[in-house]
C-alpha positions as semicolon CSV with decimal commas, in nm:
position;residue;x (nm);y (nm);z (nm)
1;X;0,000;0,000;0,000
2;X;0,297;0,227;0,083
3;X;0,451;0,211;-0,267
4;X;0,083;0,276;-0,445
5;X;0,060;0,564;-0,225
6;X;0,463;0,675;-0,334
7;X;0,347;0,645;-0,726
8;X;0,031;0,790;-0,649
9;X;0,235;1,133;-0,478
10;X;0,474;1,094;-0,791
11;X;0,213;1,129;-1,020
12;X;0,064;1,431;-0,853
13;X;0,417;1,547;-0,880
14;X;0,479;1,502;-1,230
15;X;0,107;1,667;-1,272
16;X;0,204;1,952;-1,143
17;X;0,521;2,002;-1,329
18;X;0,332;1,938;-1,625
19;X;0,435;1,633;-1,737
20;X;0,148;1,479;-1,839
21;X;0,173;1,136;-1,978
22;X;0,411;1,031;-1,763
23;X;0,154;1,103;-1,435
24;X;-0,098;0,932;-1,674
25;X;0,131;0,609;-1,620
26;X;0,177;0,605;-1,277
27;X;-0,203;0,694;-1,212
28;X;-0,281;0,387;-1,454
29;X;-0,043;0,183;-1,232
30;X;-0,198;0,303;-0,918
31;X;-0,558;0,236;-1,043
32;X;-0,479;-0,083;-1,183
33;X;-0,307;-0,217;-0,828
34;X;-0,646;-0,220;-0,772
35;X;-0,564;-0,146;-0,354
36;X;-0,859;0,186;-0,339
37;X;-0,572;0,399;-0,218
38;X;-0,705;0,727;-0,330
39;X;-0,875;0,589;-0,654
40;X;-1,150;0,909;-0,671
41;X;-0,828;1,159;-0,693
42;X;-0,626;0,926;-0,915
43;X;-0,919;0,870;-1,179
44;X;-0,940;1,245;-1,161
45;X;-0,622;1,309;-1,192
46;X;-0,605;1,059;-1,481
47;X;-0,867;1,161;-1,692
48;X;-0,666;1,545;-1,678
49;X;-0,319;1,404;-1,784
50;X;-0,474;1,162;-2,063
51;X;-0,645;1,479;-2,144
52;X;-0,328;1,758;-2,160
53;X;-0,142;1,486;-2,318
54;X;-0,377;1,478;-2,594
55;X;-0,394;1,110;-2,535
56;X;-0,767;1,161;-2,607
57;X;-0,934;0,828;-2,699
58;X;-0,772;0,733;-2,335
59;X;-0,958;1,062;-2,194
60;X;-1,267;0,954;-2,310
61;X;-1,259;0,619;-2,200
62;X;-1,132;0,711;-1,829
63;X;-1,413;1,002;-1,835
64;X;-1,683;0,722;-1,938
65;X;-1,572;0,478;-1,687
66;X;-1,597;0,750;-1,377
67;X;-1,937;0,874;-1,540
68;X;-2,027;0,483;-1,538
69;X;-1,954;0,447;-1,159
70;X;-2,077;0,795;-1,087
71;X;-2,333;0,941;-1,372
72;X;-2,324;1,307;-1,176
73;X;-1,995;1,316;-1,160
74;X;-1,961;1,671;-1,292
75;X;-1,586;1,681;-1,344
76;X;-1,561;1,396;-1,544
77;X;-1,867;1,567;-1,794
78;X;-1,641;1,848;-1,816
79;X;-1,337;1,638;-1,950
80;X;-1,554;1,420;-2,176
81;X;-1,717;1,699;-2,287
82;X;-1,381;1,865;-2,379
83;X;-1,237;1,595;-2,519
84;X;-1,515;1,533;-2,737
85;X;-1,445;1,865;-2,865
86;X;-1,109;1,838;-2,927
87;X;-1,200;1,544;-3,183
88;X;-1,444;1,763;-3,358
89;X;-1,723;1,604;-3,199
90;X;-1,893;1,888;-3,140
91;X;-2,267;1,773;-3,103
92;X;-2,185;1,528;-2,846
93;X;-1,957;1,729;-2,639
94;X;-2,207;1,995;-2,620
95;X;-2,436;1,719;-2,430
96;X;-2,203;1,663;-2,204
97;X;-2,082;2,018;-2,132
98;X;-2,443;2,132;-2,089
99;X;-2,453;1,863;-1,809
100;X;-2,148;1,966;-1,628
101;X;-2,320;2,362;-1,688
102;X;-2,696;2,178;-1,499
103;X;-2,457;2,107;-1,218
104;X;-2,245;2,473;-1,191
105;X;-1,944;2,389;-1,338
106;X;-1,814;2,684;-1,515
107;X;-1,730;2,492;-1,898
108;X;-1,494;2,780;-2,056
């Protein structure tokens, strides 16, 4: 548990100095260890380095699996929404964006 919580603070770390797909990797390692150690904040965290890494077909699925677990889950709307856009799916990320917008999550 010790060393999923050591990735897990890595990740954040690399998050934070930007370095996007390689947090993506350690948050995939910690969520696939499968131990629960902070899983909400490493799916979250997930979903926004698949997302700044433009690794977007990842983005979506992560986004879809959190909505999945939790369907008001308005952070993970946001990022599907977003990355739906960013593929030129424009009509479906609107749905989703409107949803994060129902639950007051500022979408610009």
């Amino acid at each position: 548990m010790i060393q999923e919580f050591d990735r897990y603070e890595y990740g954040r770390r690399l998050f934070e100095q930007r370095k996007y797909a390689q947090a993506a990797r350690e948050f995939e390692e910690v969520l696939a260890s499968g131990e629960g150690l902070g899983t909400g904040d490493a799916r979250e965290l997930l979903m926004r380095a698949l997302f700044h890494s433009a690794q977007l077909t990842k983005a979506e699925a992560a986004a879809r699996a959190a909505l999945e677990d939790n369907p008001t889950d308005a952070y993970a709307l946001v990022v599907l929404g977003r990355t739906l856009y960013r593929q030129a799916r424009y009509e479906e990320a609107e749905t989703y964006l409107k949803q994060a917008e129902a639950f007051g999550v500022s979408t610009v």
